[in-house]
Coordinates of C-alpha atoms in Angstrom, one line a residue:
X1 CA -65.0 115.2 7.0
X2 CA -66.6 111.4 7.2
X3 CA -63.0 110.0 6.1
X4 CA -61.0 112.4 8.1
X5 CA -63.1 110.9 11.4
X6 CA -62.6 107.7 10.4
X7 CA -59.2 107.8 10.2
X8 CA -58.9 109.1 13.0
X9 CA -60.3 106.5 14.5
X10 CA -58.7 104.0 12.9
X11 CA -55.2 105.3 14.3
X12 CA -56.4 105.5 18.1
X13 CA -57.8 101.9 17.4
X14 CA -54.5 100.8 16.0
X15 CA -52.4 102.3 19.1
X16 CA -54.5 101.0 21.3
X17 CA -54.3 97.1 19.8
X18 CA -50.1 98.0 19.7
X19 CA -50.8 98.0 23.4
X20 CA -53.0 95.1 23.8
X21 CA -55.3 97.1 26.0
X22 CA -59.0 96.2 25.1
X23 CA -60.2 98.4 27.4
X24 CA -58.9 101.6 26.0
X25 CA -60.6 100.1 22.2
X26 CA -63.7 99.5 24.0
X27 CA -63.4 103.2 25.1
X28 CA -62.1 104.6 21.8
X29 CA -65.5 102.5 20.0
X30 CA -68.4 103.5 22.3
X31 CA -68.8 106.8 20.9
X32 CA -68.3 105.9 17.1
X33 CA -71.5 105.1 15.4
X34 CA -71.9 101.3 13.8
X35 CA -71.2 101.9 10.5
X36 CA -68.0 103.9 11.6
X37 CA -66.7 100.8 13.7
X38 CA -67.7 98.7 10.5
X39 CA -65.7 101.1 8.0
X40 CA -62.5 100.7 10.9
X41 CA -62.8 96.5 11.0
X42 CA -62.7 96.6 6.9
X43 CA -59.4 98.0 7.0
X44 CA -58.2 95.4 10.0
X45 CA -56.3 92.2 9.6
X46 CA -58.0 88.8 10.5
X47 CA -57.1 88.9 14.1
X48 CA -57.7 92.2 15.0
X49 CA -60.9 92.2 13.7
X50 CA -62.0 89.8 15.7
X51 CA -60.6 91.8 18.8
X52 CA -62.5 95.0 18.0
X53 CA -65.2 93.0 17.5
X54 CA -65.1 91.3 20.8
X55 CA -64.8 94.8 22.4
X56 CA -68.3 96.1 21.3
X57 CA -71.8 96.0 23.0
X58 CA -74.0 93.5 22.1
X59 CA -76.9 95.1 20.7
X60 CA -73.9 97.6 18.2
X61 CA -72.2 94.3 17.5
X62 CA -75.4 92.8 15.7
X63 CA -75.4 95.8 14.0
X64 CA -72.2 95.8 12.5
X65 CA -72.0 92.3 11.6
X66 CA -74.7 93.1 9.4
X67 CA -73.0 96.0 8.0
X68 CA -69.9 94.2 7.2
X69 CA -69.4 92.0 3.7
X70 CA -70.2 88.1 3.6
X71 CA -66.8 87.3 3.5
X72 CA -65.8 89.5 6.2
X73 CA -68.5 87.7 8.5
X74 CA -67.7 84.3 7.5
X75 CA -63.9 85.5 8.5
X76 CA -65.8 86.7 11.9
X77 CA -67.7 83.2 12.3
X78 CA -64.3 81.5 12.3
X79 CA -62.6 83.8 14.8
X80 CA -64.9 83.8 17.4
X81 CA -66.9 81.5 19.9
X82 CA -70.1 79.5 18.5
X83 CA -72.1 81.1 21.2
X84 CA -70.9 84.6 20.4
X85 CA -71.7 84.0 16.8
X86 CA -75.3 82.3 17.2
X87 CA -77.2 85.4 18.5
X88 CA -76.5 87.8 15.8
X89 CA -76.6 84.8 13.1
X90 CA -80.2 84.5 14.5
X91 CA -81.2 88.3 14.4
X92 CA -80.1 88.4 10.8
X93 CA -82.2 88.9 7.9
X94 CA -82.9 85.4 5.9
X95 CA -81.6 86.8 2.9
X96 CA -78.0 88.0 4.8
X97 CA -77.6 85.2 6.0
X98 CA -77.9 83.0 3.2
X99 CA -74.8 84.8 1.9
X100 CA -72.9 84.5 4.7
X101 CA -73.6 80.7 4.6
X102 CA -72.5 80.3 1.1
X103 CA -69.1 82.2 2.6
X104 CA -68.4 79.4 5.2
X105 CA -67.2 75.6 4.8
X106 CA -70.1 73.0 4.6
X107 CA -69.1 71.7 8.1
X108 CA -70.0 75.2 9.7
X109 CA -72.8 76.3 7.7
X110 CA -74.4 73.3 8.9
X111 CA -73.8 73.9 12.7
X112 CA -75.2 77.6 11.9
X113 CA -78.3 76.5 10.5
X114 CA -78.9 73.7 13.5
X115 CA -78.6 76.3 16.0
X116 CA -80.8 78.1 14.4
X117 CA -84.7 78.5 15.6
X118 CA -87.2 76.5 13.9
X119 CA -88.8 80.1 12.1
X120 CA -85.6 81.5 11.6
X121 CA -84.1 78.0 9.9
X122 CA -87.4 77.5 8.0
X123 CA -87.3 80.8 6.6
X124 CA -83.2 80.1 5.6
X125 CA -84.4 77.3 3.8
X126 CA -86.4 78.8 1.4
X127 CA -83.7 80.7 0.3
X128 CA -81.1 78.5 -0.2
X129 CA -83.6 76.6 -2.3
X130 CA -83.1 78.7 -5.3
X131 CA -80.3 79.0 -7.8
X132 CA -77.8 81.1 -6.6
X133 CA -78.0 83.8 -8.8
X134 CA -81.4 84.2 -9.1
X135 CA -83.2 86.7 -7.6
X136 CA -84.7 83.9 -5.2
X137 CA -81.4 84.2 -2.8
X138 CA -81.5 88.2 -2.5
X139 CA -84.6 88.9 -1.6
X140 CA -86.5 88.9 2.0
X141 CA -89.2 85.9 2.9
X142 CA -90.5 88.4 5.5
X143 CA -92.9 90.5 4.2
X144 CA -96.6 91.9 5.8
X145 CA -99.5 91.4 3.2
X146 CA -103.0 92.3 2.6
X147 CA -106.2 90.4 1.3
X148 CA -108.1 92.8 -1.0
X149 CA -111.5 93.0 1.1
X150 CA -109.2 94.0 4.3
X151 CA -110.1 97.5 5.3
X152 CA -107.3 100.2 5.2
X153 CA -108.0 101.0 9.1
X154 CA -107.2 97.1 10.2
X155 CA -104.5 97.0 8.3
X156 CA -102.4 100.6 9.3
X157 CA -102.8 98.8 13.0
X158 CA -101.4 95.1 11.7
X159 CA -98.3 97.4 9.9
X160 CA -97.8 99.3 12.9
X161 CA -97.2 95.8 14.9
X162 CA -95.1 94.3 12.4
X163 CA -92.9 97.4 11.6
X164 CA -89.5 95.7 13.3
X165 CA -90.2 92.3 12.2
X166 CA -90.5 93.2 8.0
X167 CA -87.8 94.9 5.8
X168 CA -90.3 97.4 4.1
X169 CA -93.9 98.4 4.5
X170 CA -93.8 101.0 2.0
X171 CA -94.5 98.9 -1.1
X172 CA -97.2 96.1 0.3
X173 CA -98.4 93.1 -1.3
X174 CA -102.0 92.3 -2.2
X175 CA -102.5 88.7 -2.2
X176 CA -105.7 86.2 -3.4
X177 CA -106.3 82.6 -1.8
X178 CA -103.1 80.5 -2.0
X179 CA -100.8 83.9 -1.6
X180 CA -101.6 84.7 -5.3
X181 CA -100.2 88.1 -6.1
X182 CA -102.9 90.4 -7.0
X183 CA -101.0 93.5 -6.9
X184 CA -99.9 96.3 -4.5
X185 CA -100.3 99.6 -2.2
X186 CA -98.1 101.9 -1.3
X187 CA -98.0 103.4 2.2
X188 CA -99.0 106.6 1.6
X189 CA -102.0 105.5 -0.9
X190 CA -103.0 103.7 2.7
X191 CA -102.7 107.0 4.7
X192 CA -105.1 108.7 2.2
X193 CA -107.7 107.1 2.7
X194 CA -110.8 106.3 5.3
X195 CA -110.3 103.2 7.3
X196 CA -113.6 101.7 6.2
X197 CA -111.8 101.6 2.7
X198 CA -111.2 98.1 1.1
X199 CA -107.7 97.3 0.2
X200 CA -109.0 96.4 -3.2
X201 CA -110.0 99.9 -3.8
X202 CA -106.1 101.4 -3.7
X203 CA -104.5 98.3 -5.0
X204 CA -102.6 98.9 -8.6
X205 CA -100.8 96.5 -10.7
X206 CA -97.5 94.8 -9.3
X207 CA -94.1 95.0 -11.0
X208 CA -92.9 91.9 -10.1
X209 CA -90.0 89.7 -10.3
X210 CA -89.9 85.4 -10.6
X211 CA -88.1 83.8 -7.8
X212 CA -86.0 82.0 -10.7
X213 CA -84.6 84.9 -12.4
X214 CA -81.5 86.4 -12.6
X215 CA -80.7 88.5 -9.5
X216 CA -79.4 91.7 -11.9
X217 CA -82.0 91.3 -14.0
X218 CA -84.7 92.2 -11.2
X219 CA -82.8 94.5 -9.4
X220 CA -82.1 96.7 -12.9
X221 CA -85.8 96.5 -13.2
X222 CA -86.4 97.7 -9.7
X223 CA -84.2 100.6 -10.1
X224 CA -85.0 101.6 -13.6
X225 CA -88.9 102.1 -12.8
X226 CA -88.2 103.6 -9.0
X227 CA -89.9 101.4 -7.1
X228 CA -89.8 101.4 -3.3
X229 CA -89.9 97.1 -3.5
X230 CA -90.4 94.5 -5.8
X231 CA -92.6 91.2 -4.9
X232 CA -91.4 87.9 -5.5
X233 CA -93.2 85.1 -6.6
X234 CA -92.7 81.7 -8.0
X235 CA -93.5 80.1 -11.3
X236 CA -97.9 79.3 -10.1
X237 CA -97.4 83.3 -9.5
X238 CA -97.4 83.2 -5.6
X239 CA -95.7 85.3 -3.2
X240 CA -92.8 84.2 -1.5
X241 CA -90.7 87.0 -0.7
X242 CA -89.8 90.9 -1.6
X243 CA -87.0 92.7 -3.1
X244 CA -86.3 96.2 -1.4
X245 CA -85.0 99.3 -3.1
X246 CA -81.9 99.1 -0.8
X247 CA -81.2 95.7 -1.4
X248 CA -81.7 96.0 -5.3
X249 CA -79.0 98.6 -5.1
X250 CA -76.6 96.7 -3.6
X251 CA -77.4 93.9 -6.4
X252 CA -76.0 96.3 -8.8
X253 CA -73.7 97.7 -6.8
X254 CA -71.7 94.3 -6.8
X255 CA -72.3 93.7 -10.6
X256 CA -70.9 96.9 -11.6
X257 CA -67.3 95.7 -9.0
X258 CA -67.5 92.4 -10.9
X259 CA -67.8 94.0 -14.7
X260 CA -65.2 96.5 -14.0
X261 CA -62.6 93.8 -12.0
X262 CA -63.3 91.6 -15.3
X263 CA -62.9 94.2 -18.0
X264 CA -59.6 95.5 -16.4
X265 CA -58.5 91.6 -16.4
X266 CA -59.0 90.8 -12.6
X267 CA -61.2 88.6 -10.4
X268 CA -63.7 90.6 -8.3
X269 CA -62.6 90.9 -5.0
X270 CA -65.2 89.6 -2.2
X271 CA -63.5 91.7 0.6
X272 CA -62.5 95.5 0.5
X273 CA -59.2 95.9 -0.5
X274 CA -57.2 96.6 2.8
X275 CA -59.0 93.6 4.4
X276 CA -57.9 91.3 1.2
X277 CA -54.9 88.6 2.1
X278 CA -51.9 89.5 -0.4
X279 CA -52.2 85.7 -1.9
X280 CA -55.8 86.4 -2.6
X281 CA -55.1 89.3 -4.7
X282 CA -52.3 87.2 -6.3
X283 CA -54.6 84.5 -6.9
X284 CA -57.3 87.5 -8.1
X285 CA -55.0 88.4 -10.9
X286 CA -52.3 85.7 -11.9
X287 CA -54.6 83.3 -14.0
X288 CA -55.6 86.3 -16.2
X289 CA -52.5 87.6 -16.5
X290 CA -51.4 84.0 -17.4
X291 CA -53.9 83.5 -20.1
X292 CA -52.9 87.1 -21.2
X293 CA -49.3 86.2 -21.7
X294 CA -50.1 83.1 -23.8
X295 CA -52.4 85.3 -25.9
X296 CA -49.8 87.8 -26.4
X297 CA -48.0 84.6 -28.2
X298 CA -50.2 84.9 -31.2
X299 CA -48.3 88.7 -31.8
X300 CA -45.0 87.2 -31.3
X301 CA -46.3 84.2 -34.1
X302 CA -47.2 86.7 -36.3
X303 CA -44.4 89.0 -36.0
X304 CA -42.2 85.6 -36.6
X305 CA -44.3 84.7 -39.8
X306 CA -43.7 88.5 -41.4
X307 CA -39.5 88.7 -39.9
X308 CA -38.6 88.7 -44.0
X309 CA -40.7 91.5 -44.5
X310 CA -39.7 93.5 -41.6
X311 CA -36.1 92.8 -42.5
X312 CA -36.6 94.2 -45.8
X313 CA -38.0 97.4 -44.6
X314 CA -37.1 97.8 -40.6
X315 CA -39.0 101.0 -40.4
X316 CA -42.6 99.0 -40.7
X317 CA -41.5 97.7 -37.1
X318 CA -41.7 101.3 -35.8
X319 CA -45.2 101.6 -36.3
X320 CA -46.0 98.4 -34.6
X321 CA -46.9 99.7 -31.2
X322 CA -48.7 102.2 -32.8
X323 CA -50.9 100.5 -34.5
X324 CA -51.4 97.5 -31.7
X325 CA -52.3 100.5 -29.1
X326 CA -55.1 102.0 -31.4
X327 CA -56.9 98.7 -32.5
X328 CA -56.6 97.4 -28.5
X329 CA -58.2 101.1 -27.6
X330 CA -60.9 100.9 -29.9
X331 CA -62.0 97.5 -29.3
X332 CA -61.6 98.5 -25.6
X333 CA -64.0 101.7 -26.1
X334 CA -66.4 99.4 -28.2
X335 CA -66.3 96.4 -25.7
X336 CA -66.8 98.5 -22.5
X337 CA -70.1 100.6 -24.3
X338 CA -71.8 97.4 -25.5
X339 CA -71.0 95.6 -21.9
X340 CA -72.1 98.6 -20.4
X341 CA -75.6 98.7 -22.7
X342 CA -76.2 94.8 -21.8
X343 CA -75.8 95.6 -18.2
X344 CA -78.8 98.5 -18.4
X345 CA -80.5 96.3 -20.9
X346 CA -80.7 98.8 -24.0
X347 CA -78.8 95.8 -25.2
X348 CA -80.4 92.4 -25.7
X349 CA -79.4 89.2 -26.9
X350 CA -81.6 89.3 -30.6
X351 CA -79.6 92.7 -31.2
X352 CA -75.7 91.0 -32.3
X353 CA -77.1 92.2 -36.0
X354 CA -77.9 96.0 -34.9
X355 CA -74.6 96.0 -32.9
X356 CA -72.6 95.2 -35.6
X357 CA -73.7 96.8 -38.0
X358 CA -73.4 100.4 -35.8
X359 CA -69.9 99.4 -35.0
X360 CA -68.9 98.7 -38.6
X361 CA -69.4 102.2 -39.3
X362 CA -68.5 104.2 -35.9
X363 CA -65.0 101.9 -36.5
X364 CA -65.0 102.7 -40.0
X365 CA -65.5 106.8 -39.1
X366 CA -62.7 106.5 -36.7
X367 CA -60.7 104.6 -38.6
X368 CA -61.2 107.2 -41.6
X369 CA -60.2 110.0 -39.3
X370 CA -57.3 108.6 -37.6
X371 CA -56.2 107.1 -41.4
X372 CA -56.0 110.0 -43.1
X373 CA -54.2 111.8 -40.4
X374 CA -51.7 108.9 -40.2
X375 CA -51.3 109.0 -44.3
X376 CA -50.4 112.9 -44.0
X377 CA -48.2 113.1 -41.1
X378 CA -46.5 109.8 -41.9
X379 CA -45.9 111.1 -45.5
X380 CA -44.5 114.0 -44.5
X381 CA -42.3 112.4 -42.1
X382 CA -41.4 109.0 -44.4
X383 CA -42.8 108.8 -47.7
X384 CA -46.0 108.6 -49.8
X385 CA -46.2 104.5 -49.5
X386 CA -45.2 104.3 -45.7
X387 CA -48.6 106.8 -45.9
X388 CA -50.5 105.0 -47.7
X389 CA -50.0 101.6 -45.5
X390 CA -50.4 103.2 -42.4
X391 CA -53.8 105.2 -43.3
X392 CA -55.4 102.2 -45.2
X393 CA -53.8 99.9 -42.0
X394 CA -55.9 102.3 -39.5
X395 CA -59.1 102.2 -41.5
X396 CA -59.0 98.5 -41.4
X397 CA -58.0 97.8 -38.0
X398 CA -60.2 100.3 -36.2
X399 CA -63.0 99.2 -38.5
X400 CA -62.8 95.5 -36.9
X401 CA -61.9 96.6 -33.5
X402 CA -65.0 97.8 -33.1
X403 CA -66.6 95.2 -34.8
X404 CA -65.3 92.5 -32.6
X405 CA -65.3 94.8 -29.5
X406 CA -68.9 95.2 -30.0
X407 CA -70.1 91.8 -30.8
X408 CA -68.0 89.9 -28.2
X409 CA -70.1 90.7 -25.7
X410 CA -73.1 89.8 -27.1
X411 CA -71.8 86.2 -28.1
X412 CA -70.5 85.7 -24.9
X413 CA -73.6 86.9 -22.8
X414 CA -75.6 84.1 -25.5
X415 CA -73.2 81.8 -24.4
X416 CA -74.4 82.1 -21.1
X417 CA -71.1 83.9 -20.1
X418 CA -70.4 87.2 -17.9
X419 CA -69.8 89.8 -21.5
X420 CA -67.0 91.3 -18.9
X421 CA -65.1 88.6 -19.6
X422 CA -64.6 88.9 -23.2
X423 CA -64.2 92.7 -23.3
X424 CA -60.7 94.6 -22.8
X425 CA -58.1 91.7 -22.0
X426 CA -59.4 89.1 -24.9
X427 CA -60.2 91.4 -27.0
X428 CA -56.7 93.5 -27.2
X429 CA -54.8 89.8 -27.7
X430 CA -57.2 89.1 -30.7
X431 CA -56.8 92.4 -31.9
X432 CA -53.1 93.1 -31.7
X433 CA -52.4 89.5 -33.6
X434 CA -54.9 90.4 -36.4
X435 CA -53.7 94.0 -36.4
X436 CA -50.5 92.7 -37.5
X437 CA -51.5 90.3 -39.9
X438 CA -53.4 92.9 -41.7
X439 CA -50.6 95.4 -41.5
X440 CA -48.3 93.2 -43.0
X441 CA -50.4 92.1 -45.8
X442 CA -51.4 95.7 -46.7
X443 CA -47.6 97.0 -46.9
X444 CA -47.0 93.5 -49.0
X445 CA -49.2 94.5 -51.2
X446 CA -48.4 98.2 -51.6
X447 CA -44.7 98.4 -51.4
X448 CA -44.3 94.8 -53.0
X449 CA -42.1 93.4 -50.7

């Protein structure tokens, strides 16, 4: 029903651009809710976004700027006026808007930040002063916090006054002299309790995350133990900022787009699809596809090296494709698992050893299966040595697919590299030329060709 409404809407927009009247979008808009207008600019062009944008309300046109991606503002930021730009810039959350700034050209960035106000470009700062992945750059430097001899009563009232200036109050920081973390309260252990009750008494021990770390890291954490928010602090163990549930979310959301883009052999996209340039989703996918094609020289190479062989028995060439397709799924299936396992951390960087050793087998199982039902159809079909060199051909090949799908990962996330990148594409190249080379050599050696 959501999509159906949206749709909808979209159309009535789209007729109403067709007939340049602004008016009539205006209309159209001031009954859709903020998210709905958002969902309805994602799927627009460059220019008429910036038209339907220039047709809402001010106070619904903060809103969806902040609903929109950081690509899709910086687009925004370009389009229109620095004075329509510099309110809702300002009424952004610092974290927000360090993204968007990262989006924009140097030159504009900088104009942004200058016509910022002295809190709000303070506050900006601190966030662009970490890495930028670390968890330092996603999380909120506006946060409420409690000394531990504070009474419950004083500090419901401060929360009440604060609630539209901080991101959560459900999770709340308890801090010593210097902003030391000491640990935290939840909302509800504060609504419990009498207000002559010290802070100290309901704090518990903080999860916490280091402003230095990496962003995924800290938001897994977050969402694995269920926690409302997640202080920040830096390296002398001081608060400086708080990761929400909401925001940790989104942290993985992202990840998850940029593992799956990589492992199907694409660069993540940093707008939604419809709102995507056509040369950016060229550029998105040529260079793999490049790299892919030179890779895919090694099979040809190999094939060249074994031409005598194949010439002397043309029905080893049938089986080619077969054989290529299994050992590219199976280091595919193996890949994708162990990326997915680093990703929730049941897989860590000391474990290559365990991982490889659990792959040799599950590949040597699979390969035993799919073997010996390859030697008996293949027999039946061909004969008893054609058999015999495809079943011993699976065994080996699925045996280290899965070995190398496994273990790539790993390698590449010690490396210091994204384990997306060498899974599926990578892999099937070094598999498929392999492959070959140990199909060839098997059926050398058994047929004696």
């Amino acid at each position: 029903m959501y999509l159906k409404n949206i749709d909808s809407l979209e159309s009535r927009v789209r007729r109403a651009l067709q007939k340049e009247n602004l008016n009539l979008v205006r209309r159209i808009l001031s009954s859709a809710t903020p998210r709905q207008a958002a969902a309805v600019m994602e799927r627009s062009n460059f220019y008429d976004r910036a038209l339907i944008y220039r047709t809402l309300p001010k106070d619904v046109a903060v809103t969806v700027f902040e609903l929109l991606d950081p690509a899709l503002q910086a687009d925004l930021v370009k389009a229109l006026q620095d004075e329509e730009v510099k309110a809702v810039v300002e009424s952004m959350d610092p974290h927000d808007r360090a993204e968007l700034l990262d989006e924009l050209p140097a030159k504009v960035a900088t104009r942004l930040i200058e016509g910022l106000s002295p809190a709000e470009r303070d506050l900006t700062g601190i966030i662009l002063g970490y890495p930028e992945e670390s968890i330092g750059r996603r999380m909120n430097p506006e946060f409420v916090s409690f000394k531990p001899t504070e009474l419950a009563g004083d500090a419901m009232n401060r929360i009440r006054m604060v609630l539209d200036d901080v991101e959560t109050v459900y999770t709340i920081p308890v801090v010593g002299e210097g902003r030391e973390l000491l640990g935290v309260f939840s909302l509800r252990d504060l609504m419990r309790v009498e207000p002559d009750t010290q802070i100290g008494e309901i704090m518990n021990t903080a999860d916490k995350g280091l402003a230095t770390e990496d962003a995924e890291e800290v938001a897994r954490r977050c969402a694995n133990r269920h926690r409302l928010a997640l202080p920040i602090v830096d390296q002398e163990n001081r608060l400086v900022g708080v990761l929400s549930i909401e925001d940790a979310l989104d942290i993985l959301e992202e990840e998850t787009s940029e593992d799956q883009a990589r492992i199907s052999g694409s660069e993540p996209l940093s707008r939604p699809y419809l709102a995507t340039p056509i040369f950016e989703l060229v550029k998105a996918r040529v260079v793999w596809l490049l790299v892919l094609a030179i890779g895919g020289t090694l099979t040809i190479h190999v094939l060249e090296a074994f031409e005598a062989t194949i010439a002397q028995m043309v029905v080893l060439s049938v089986f080619v494709p077969l054989l290529i397709g299994t050992g590219g799924n199976t280091g595919n299936q193996a890949a994708t698992t162990v990326t997915r396992a680093i990703a929730l951390g049941d897989v860590r960087k000391g474990d290559v050893w365990k991982v490889i050793t659990r792959e040799i087998r599950v590949g040597a199982f699979l390969g035993l299966l799919l073997g010996l039902l390859g030697f008996v159809v293949t027999s039946i079909f061909y004969d008893l040595q054609i058999g015999v060199v495809i079943g011993l051909t699976l065994l080996s090949v699925c045996t280290l697919a899965a070995t190398v799908g496994g273990s790539m990962p790993l390698v590449a996330r010690k490396l210091g590299i994204d384990p997306a990148v060498f899974a599926n594409p990578f892999i099937s190249t070094l598999v498929d030329a392999s492959g070959l080379i140990i199909y060839f050599l098997i059926a050398k050696a058994v047929i004696g060709i």
